[in-house]
JSON list of C-alpha atoms and ligand atoms in Angstrom, two decimals:
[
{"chain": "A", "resi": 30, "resn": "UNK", "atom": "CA", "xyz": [145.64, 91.71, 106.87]},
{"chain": "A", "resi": 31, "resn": "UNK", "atom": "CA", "xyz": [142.11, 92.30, 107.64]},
{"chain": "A", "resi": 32, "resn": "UNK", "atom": "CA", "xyz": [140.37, 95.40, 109.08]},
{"chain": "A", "resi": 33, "resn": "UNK", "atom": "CA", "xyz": [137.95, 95.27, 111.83]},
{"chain": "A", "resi": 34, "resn": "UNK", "atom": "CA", "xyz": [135.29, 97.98, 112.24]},
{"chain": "A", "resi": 35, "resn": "UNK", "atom": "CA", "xyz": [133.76, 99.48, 115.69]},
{"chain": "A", "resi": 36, "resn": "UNK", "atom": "CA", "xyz": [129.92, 98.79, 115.02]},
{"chain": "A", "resi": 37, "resn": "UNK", "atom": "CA", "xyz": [129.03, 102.01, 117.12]},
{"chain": "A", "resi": 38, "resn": "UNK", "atom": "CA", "xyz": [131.16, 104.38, 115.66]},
{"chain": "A", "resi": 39, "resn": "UNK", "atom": "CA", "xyz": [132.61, 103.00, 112.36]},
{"chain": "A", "resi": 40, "resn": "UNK", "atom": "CA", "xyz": [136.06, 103.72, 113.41]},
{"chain": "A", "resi": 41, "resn": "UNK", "atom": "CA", "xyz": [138.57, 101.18, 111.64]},
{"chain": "A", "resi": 42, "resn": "UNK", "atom": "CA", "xyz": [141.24, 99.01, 113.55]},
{"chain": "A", "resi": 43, "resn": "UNK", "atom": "CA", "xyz": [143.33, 97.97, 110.27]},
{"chain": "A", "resi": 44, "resn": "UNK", "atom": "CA", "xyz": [145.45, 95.05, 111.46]},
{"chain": "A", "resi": 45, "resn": "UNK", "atom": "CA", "xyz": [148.75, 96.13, 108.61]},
{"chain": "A", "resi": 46, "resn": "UNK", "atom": "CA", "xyz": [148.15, 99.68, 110.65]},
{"chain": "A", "resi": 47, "resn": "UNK", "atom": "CA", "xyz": [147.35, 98.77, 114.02]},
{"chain": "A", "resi": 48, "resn": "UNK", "atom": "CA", "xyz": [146.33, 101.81, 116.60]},
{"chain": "A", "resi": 49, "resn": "UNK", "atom": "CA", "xyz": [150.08, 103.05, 117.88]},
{"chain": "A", "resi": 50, "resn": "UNK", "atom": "CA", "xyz": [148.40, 106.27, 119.59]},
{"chain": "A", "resi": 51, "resn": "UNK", "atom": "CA", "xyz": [147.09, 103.56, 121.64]},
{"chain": "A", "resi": 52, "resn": "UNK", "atom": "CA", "xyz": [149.72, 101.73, 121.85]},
{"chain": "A", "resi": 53, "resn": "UNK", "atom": "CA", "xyz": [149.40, 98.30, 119.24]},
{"chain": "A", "resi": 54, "resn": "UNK", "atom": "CA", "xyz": [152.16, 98.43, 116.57]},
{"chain": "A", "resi": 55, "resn": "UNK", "atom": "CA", "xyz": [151.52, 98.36, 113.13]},
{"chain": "A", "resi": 56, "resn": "UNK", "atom": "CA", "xyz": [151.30, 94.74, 112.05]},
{"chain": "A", "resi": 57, "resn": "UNK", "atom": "CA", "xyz": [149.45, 93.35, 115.44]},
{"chain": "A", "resi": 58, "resn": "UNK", "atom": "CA", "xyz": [146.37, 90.78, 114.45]},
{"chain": "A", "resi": 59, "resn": "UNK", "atom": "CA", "xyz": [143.37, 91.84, 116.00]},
{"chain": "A", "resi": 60, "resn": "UNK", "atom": "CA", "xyz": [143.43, 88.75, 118.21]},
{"chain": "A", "resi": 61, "resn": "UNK", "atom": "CA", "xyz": [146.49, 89.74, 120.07]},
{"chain": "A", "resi": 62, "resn": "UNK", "atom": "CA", "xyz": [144.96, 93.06, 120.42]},
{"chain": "A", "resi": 63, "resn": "UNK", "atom": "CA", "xyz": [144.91, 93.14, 123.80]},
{"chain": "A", "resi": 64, "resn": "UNK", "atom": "CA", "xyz": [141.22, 91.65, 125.33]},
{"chain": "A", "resi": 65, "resn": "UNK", "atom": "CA", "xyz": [140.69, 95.27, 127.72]},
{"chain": "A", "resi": 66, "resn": "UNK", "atom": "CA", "xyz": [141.78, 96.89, 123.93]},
{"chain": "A", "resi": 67, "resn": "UNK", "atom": "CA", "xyz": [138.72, 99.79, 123.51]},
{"chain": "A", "resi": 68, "resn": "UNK", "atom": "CA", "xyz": [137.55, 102.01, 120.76]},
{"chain": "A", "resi": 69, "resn": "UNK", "atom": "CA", "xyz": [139.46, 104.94, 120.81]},
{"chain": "A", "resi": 70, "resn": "UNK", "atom": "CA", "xyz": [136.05, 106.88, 120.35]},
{"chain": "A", "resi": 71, "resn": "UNK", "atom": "CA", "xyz": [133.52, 105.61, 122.02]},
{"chain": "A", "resi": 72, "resn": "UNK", "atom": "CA", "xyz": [134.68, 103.52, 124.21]},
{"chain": "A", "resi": 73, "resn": "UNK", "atom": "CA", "xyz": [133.39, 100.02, 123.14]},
{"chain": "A", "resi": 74, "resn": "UNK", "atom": "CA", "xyz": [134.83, 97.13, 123.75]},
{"chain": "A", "resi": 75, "resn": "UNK", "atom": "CA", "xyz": [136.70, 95.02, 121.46]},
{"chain": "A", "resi": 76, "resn": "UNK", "atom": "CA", "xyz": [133.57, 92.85, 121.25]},
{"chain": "A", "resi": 77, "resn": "UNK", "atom": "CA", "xyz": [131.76, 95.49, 119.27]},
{"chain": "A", "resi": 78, "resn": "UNK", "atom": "CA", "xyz": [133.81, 95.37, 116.52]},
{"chain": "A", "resi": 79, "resn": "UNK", "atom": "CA", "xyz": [132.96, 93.07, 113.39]},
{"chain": "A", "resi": 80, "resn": "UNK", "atom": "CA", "xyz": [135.49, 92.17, 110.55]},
{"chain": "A", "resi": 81, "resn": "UNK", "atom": "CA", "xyz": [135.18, 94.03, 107.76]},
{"chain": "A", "resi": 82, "resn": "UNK", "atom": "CA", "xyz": [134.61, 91.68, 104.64]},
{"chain": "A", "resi": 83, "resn": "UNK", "atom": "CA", "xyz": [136.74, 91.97, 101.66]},
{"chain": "A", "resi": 84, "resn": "UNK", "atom": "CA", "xyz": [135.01, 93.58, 99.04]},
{"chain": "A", "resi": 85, "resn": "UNK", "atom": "CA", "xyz": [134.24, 91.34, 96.35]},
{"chain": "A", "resi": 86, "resn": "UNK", "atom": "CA", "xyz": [136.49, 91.45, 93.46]},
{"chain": "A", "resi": 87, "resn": "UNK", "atom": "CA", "xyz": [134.11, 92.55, 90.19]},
{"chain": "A", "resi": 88, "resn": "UNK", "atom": "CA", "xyz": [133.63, 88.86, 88.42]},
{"chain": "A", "resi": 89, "resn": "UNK", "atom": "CA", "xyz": [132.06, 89.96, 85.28]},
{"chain": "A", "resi": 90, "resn": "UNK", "atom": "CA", "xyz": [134.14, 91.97, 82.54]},
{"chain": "A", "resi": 91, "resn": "UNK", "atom": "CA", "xyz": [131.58, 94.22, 80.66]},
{"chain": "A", "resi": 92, "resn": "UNK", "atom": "CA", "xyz": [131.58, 92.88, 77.42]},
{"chain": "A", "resi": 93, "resn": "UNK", "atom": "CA", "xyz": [133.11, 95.58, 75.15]},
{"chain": "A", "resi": 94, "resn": "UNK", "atom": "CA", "xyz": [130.52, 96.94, 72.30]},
{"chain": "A", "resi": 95, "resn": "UNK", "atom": "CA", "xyz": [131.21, 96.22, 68.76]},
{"chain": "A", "resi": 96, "resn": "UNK", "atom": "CA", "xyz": [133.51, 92.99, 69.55]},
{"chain": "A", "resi": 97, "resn": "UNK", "atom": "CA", "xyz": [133.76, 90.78, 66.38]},
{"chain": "A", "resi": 98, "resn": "UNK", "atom": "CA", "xyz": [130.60, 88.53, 66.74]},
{"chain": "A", "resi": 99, "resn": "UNK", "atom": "CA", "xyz": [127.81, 90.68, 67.52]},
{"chain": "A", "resi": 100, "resn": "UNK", "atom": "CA", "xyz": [127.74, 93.38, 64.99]},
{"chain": "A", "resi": 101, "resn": "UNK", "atom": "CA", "xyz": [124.85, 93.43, 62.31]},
{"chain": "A", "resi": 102, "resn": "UNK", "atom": "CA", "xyz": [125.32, 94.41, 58.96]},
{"chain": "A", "resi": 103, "resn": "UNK", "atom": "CA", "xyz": [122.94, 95.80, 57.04]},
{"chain": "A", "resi": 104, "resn": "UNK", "atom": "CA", "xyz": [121.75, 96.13, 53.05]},
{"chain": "A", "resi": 105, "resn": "UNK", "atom": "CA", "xyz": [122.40, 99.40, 51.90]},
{"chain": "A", "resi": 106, "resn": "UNK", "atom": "CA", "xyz": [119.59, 98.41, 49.19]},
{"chain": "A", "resi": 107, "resn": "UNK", "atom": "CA", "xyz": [116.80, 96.35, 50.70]},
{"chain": "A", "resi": 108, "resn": "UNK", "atom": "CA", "xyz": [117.65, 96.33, 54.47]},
{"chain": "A", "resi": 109, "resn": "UNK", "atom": "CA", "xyz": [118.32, 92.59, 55.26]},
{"chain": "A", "resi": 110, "resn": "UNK", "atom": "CA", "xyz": [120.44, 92.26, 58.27]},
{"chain": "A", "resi": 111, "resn": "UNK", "atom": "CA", "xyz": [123.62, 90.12, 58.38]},
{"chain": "A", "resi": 112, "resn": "UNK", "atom": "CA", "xyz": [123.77, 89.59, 62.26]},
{"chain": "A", "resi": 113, "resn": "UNK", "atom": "CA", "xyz": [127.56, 87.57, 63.18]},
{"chain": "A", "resi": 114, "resn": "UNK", "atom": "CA", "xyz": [125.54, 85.95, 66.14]},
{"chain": "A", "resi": 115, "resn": "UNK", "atom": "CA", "xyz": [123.13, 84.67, 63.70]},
{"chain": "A", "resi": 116, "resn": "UNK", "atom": "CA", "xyz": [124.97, 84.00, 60.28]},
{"chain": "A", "resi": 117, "resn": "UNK", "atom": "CA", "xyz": [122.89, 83.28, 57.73]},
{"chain": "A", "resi": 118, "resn": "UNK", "atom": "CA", "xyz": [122.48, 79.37, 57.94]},
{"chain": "A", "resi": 119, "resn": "UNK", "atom": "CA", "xyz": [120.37, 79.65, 54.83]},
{"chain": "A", "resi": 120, "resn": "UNK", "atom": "CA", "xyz": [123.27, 80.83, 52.73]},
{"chain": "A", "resi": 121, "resn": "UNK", "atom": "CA", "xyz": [125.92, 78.57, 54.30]},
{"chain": "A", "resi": 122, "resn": "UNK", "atom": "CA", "xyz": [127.49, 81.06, 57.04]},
{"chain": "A", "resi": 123, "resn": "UNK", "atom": "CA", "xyz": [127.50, 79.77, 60.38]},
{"chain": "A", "resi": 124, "resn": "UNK", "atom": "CA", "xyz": [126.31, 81.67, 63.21]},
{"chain": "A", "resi": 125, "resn": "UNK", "atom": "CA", "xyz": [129.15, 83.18, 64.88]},
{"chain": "A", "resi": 126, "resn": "UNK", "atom": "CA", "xyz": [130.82, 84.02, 61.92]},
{"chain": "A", "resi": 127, "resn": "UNK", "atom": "CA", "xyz": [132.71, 87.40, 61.42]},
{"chain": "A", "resi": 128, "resn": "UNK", "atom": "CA", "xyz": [131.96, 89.62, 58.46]},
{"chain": "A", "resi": 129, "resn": "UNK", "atom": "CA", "xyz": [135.53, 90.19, 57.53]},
{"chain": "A", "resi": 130, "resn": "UNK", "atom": "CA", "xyz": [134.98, 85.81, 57.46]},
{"chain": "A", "resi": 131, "resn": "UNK", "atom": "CA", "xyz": [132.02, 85.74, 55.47]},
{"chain": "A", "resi": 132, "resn": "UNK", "atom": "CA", "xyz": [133.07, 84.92, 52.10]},
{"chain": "A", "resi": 133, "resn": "UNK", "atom": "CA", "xyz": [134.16, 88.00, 49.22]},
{"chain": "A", "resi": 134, "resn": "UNK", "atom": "CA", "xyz": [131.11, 86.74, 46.92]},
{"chain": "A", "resi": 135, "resn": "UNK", "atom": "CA", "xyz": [128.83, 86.82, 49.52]},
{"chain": "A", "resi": 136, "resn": "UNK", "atom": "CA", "xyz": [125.84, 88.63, 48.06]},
{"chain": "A", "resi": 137, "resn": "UNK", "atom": "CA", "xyz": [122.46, 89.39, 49.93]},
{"chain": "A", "resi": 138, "resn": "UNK", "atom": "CA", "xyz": [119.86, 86.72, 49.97]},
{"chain": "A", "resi": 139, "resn": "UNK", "atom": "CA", "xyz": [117.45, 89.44, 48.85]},
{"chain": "A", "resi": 140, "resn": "UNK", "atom": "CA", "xyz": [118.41, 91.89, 46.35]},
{"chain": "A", "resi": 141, "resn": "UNK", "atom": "CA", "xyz": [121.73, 90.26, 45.37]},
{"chain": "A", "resi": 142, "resn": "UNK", "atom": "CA", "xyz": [123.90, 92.89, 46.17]},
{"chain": "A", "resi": 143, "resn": "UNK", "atom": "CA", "xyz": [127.36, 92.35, 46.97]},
{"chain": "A", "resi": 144, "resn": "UNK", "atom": "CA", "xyz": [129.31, 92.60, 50.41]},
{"chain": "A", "resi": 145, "resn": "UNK", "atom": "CA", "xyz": [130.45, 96.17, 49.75]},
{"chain": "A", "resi": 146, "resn": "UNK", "atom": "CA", "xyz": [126.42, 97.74, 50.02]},
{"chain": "A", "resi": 147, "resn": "UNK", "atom": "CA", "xyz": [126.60, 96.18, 53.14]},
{"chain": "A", "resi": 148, "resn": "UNK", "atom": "CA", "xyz": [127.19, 98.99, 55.83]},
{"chain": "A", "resi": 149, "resn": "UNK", "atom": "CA", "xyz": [127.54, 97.85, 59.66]},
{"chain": "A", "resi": 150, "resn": "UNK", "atom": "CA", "xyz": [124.43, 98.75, 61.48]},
{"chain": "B", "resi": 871, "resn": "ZN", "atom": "ZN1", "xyz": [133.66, 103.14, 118.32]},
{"chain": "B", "resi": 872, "resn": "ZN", "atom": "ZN1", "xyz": [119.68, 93.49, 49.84]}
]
């Protein structure tokens, strides 16, 4: 069911609603509206109205904050990072990989700390 719009007044002939106080049931497609059919406020003829477009469904889901994958970690003791994007190729973690993946003896690169001085940035 689509709605069509008077382009001089912005009143709304909604097709599933149709205009009974003027005399089209509810239901009637604007084409069988009939052709001397009017807006009921100013008077305009049924060429003056447009169909309104659907409003475009929202494509993109926000993606949520802290999902697994994009937090950073960081040293409690000397500050490196551990981004999940990133990994840390240079020790053997892949990019992409979760903390709670990233191996129990993982210590940092740096200062040799373990995975527990790591707090999540
Ligand atoms: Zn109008
Ligand atoms: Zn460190």
């Amino acid at each position: 069911m689509a709605v069509y719009v008077c382009s001089v007044c912005g009143w709304a002939y909604d097709e599933a609603e149709g205009a009974p106080d003027n005399g089209i049931n509810p239901g009637t497609p604007w084409e069988q509206v009939a052709a001397d059919f009017r807006c009921p406020i100013c008077k305009v003829p049924k060429s003056k109205f447009e169909k309104q477009e659907e409003p475009e469904e929202e494509a993109k889901e926000e993606a949520a904050e802290s999902a697994p994958g994009s937090r950073t970690f960081v040293c409690s003791i000397c500050g490196w990072t551990y981004s999940e994007a990133e990994g840390a190729p240079d020790n053997g973690i892949a990019p992409g990989t979760a903390w709670e993946d990233v191996p129990a003896d993982f210590r940092c690169p740096i200062c040799k700390v373990p995975k527990s001085k790591f707090e999540e940035a």
